[in-house]
Short mmCIF file of N, CA and C in Angstrom, two decimals:
data_model
loop_
_atom_site.label_atom_id
_atom_site.label_comp_id
_atom_site.label_asym_id
_atom_site.label_seq_id
_atom_site.Cartn_x
_atom_site.Cartn_y
_atom_site.Cartn_z
N PHE A 1059 -2.03 5.54 -6.26
CA PHE A 1059 -1.98 4.12 -6.01
C PHE A 1059 -0.66 3.59 -6.55
N ALA A 1060 0.19 3.10 -5.70
CA ALA A 1060 1.48 2.56 -6.13
C ALA A 1060 1.68 1.19 -5.51
N MET A 1061 2.22 0.29 -6.33
CA MET A 1061 2.51 -1.05 -5.84
C MET A 1061 4.02 -1.25 -5.84
N ASN A 1062 4.51 -2.01 -4.91
CA ASN A 1062 5.93 -2.34 -4.88
C ASN A 1062 6.14 -3.62 -5.66
N VAL A 1063 6.37 -3.47 -6.97
CA VAL A 1063 6.54 -4.59 -7.87
C VAL A 1063 7.86 -4.39 -8.60
N THR A 1064 8.59 -5.45 -8.81
CA THR A 1064 9.82 -5.34 -9.59
C THR A 1064 9.69 -6.20 -10.84
N ALA A 1065 10.26 -5.71 -11.92
CA ALA A 1065 10.28 -6.47 -13.16
C ALA A 1065 11.34 -7.55 -13.04
N PRO A 1066 11.10 -8.72 -13.62
CA PRO A 1066 12.09 -9.80 -13.50
C PRO A 1066 13.48 -9.41 -13.97
N SER A 1067 13.59 -8.68 -15.09
CA SER A 1067 14.91 -8.31 -15.60
C SER A 1067 15.59 -7.26 -14.74
N ALA A 1068 14.81 -6.47 -14.01
CA ALA A 1068 15.37 -5.41 -13.19
C ALA A 1068 15.48 -5.81 -11.73
N ALA A 1069 14.93 -6.96 -11.38
CA ALA A 1069 14.91 -7.36 -9.97
C ALA A 1069 16.32 -7.46 -9.38
N ALA A 1070 17.25 -7.98 -10.16
CA ALA A 1070 18.61 -8.13 -9.65
C ALA A 1070 19.23 -6.78 -9.31
N ALA A 1071 18.88 -5.77 -10.06
CA ALA A 1071 19.41 -4.43 -9.81
C ALA A 1071 18.59 -3.69 -8.77
N GLY A 1072 17.49 -4.28 -8.34
CA GLY A 1072 16.65 -3.64 -7.33
C GLY A 1072 15.93 -2.41 -7.85
N VAL A 1073 15.56 -2.43 -9.10
CA VAL A 1073 14.93 -1.27 -9.73
C VAL A 1073 13.46 -1.57 -9.96
N ARG A 1074 12.60 -0.66 -9.51
CA ARG A 1074 11.17 -0.84 -9.75
C ARG A 1074 10.84 -0.52 -11.20
N THR A 1075 9.75 -1.06 -11.68
CA THR A 1075 9.39 -0.84 -13.08
C THR A 1075 9.01 0.61 -13.34
N ALA A 1076 9.11 1.02 -14.60
CA ALA A 1076 8.78 2.39 -14.97
C ALA A 1076 7.33 2.72 -14.65
N GLN A 1077 6.46 1.73 -14.82
CA GLN A 1077 5.05 1.97 -14.53
C GLN A 1077 4.84 2.31 -13.06
N VAL A 1078 5.46 1.56 -12.17
CA VAL A 1078 5.32 1.83 -10.75
C VAL A 1078 5.98 3.15 -10.39
N MET A 1079 7.16 3.40 -10.96
CA MET A 1079 7.85 4.65 -10.68
C MET A 1079 7.04 5.84 -11.19
N ALA A 1080 6.41 5.68 -12.35
CA ALA A 1080 5.60 6.76 -12.90
C ALA A 1080 4.41 7.05 -12.00
N SER A 1081 3.80 6.01 -11.45
CA SER A 1081 2.66 6.25 -10.57
C SER A 1081 3.13 6.93 -9.28
N ASP A 1082 4.32 6.59 -8.81
CA ASP A 1082 4.88 7.28 -7.65
C ASP A 1082 5.18 8.73 -7.98
N ALA A 1083 5.65 8.98 -9.22
CA ALA A 1083 6.09 10.31 -9.61
C ALA A 1083 4.94 11.31 -9.69
N ARG A 1084 3.73 10.82 -9.96
CA ARG A 1084 2.60 11.74 -10.05
C ARG A 1084 2.42 12.52 -8.76
N GLY A 1085 2.73 11.90 -7.63
CA GLY A 1085 2.58 12.58 -6.36
C GLY A 1085 3.80 13.37 -5.97
N ALA A 1086 4.96 13.04 -6.53
CA ALA A 1086 6.20 13.70 -6.11
C ALA A 1086 7.08 13.96 -7.33
N GLY A 1087 6.95 15.13 -7.91
CA GLY A 1087 7.83 15.48 -9.01
C GLY A 1087 7.13 15.61 -10.34
N GLY A 1088 5.98 15.01 -10.48
CA GLY A 1088 5.19 15.14 -11.69
C GLY A 1088 5.86 14.64 -12.93
N LEU A 1089 5.68 15.36 -14.02
CA LEU A 1089 6.16 14.95 -15.33
C LEU A 1089 7.68 14.76 -15.39
N PRO A 1090 8.49 15.67 -14.84
CA PRO A 1090 9.94 15.45 -14.90
C PRO A 1090 10.37 14.13 -14.25
N ALA A 1091 9.76 13.78 -13.14
CA ALA A 1091 10.11 12.53 -12.47
C ALA A 1091 9.65 11.33 -13.30
N THR A 1092 8.50 11.46 -13.96
CA THR A 1092 8.00 10.39 -14.80
C THR A 1092 8.91 10.17 -16.00
N ILE A 1093 9.36 11.26 -16.61
CA ILE A 1093 10.28 11.16 -17.75
C ILE A 1093 11.60 10.54 -17.31
N ALA A 1094 12.12 10.97 -16.18
CA ALA A 1094 13.38 10.41 -15.66
C ALA A 1094 13.23 8.92 -15.41
N ALA A 1095 12.11 8.50 -14.86
CA ALA A 1095 11.87 7.08 -14.58
C ALA A 1095 11.83 6.28 -15.87
N ALA A 1096 11.17 6.81 -16.89
CA ALA A 1096 11.10 6.13 -18.18
C ALA A 1096 12.47 6.04 -18.83
N ARG A 1097 13.25 7.12 -18.77
CA ARG A 1097 14.61 7.10 -19.32
C ARG A 1097 15.47 6.07 -18.60
N ARG A 1098 15.36 6.07 -17.29
CA ARG A 1098 16.13 5.11 -16.48
C ARG A 1098 15.82 3.68 -16.91
N GLU A 1099 14.57 3.35 -17.06
CA GLU A 1099 14.17 2.00 -17.45
C GLU A 1099 14.66 1.64 -18.85
N ARG A 1100 14.55 2.58 -19.79
CA ARG A 1100 15.03 2.32 -21.16
C ARG A 1100 16.53 2.08 -21.17
N ILE A 1101 17.27 2.88 -20.41
CA ILE A 1101 18.72 2.73 -20.34
C ILE A 1101 19.08 1.39 -19.71
N LEU A 1102 18.44 1.04 -18.61
CA LEU A 1102 18.73 -0.23 -17.95
C LEU A 1102 18.43 -1.41 -18.86
N GLU A 1103 17.34 -1.33 -19.61
CA GLU A 1103 17.00 -2.42 -20.54
C GLU A 1103 18.03 -2.51 -21.65
N ALA A 1104 18.46 -1.37 -22.21
CA ALA A 1104 19.48 -1.40 -23.26
C ALA A 1104 20.80 -1.96 -22.73
N LEU A 1105 21.14 -1.62 -21.51
CA LEU A 1105 22.36 -2.17 -20.91
C LEU A 1105 22.24 -3.68 -20.69
N ARG A 1106 21.05 -4.12 -20.30
CA ARG A 1106 20.84 -5.56 -20.10
C ARG A 1106 20.98 -6.29 -21.43
N VAL A 1107 20.33 -5.78 -22.47
CA VAL A 1107 20.37 -6.41 -23.79
C VAL A 1107 21.78 -6.41 -24.35
N SER A 1108 22.54 -5.36 -24.08
CA SER A 1108 23.91 -5.25 -24.62
C SER A 1108 24.95 -5.94 -23.74
N GLY A 1109 24.50 -6.58 -22.69
CA GLY A 1109 25.45 -7.26 -21.80
C GLY A 1109 26.31 -6.28 -21.02
N GLY A 1110 25.81 -5.07 -20.82
CA GLY A 1110 26.55 -4.06 -20.07
C GLY A 1110 27.47 -3.20 -20.92
N ASN A 1111 27.50 -3.47 -22.21
CA ASN A 1111 28.35 -2.70 -23.13
C ASN A 1111 27.69 -1.36 -23.41
N ARG A 1112 28.29 -0.29 -22.92
CA ARG A 1112 27.69 1.04 -23.03
C ARG A 1112 27.65 1.56 -24.45
N THR A 1113 28.64 1.22 -25.25
CA THR A 1113 28.65 1.65 -26.65
C THR A 1113 27.49 1.00 -27.40
N ARG A 1114 27.29 -0.31 -27.20
CA ARG A 1114 26.17 -0.99 -27.84
C ARG A 1114 24.84 -0.49 -27.30
N ALA A 1115 24.76 -0.23 -26.00
CA ALA A 1115 23.52 0.29 -25.41
C ALA A 1115 23.17 1.64 -26.03
N ALA A 1116 24.16 2.48 -26.21
CA ALA A 1116 23.92 3.79 -26.84
C ALA A 1116 23.40 3.60 -28.25
N ARG A 1117 23.98 2.67 -28.99
CA ARG A 1117 23.55 2.41 -30.36
C ARG A 1117 22.10 1.92 -30.37
N ILE A 1118 21.75 1.03 -29.44
CA ILE A 1118 20.37 0.53 -29.33
C ILE A 1118 19.40 1.68 -29.10
N LEU A 1119 19.81 2.64 -28.28
CA LEU A 1119 18.94 3.77 -27.93
C LEU A 1119 18.99 4.90 -28.97
N GLY A 1120 19.88 4.79 -29.94
CA GLY A 1120 20.01 5.84 -30.95
C GLY A 1120 20.71 7.07 -30.42
N LEU A 1121 21.61 6.87 -29.47
CA LEU A 1121 22.34 7.98 -28.84
C LEU A 1121 23.82 7.86 -29.11
N ARG A 1122 24.53 8.97 -28.96
CA ARG A 1122 25.99 8.90 -28.93
C ARG A 1122 26.39 8.34 -27.57
N ARG A 1123 27.51 7.68 -27.52
CA ARG A 1123 27.98 7.10 -26.28
C ARG A 1123 28.14 8.15 -25.19
N THR A 1124 28.68 9.31 -25.54
CA THR A 1124 28.88 10.37 -24.55
C THR A 1124 27.55 10.91 -24.02
N THR A 1125 26.53 10.94 -24.88
CA THR A 1125 25.20 11.36 -24.43
C THR A 1125 24.65 10.36 -23.43
N LEU A 1126 24.79 9.07 -23.75
CA LEU A 1126 24.34 8.02 -22.83
C LEU A 1126 25.06 8.14 -21.49
N LEU A 1127 26.36 8.33 -21.52
CA LEU A 1127 27.13 8.43 -20.28
C LEU A 1127 26.67 9.63 -19.44
N GLY A 1128 26.38 10.75 -20.10
CA GLY A 1128 25.87 11.92 -19.39
C GLY A 1128 24.51 11.66 -18.76
N MET A 1129 23.64 10.99 -19.51
CA MET A 1129 22.32 10.65 -18.98
C MET A 1129 22.45 9.71 -17.78
N MET A 1130 23.34 8.74 -17.91
CA MET A 1130 23.54 7.79 -16.82
C MET A 1130 24.04 8.50 -15.57
N LYS A 1131 24.92 9.48 -15.75
CA LYS A 1131 25.43 10.22 -14.60
C LYS A 1131 24.32 11.01 -13.95
N ARG A 1132 23.50 11.71 -14.76
CA ARG A 1132 22.38 12.50 -14.20
C ARG A 1132 21.35 11.62 -13.51
N LEU A 1133 21.17 10.39 -13.99
CA LEU A 1133 20.20 9.48 -13.40
C LEU A 1133 20.83 8.59 -12.32
N ASP A 1134 22.08 8.88 -11.98
CA ASP A 1134 22.82 8.12 -10.95
C ASP A 1134 22.92 6.64 -11.31
N LEU A 1135 23.23 6.37 -12.58
CA LEU A 1135 23.41 5.00 -13.05
C LEU A 1135 24.86 4.72 -13.43
N ASP A 1136 25.75 5.62 -13.08
CA ASP A 1136 27.14 5.48 -13.52
C ASP A 1136 28.02 4.71 -12.56
N GLY A 1137 27.46 4.11 -11.55
CA GLY A 1137 28.26 3.39 -10.55
C GLY A 1137 28.43 2.01 -10.86
#
């Protein structure tokens, strides 16, 4: 059961919420897709809170900046 719902903070970016993505992932990709969806949402939220500043977003997430950049590239968020 999946609903097409967007979170208000993510609506501008056209990103569905982690909950909806996780429910979609159960049918296609399982746990890895669910984890990727959760990571994507956490990164997007940290970027929103930091005003797009990747160094601050990394600090919020407890990551090194280079680790965040690598994760963003793997999740296709580097554009």
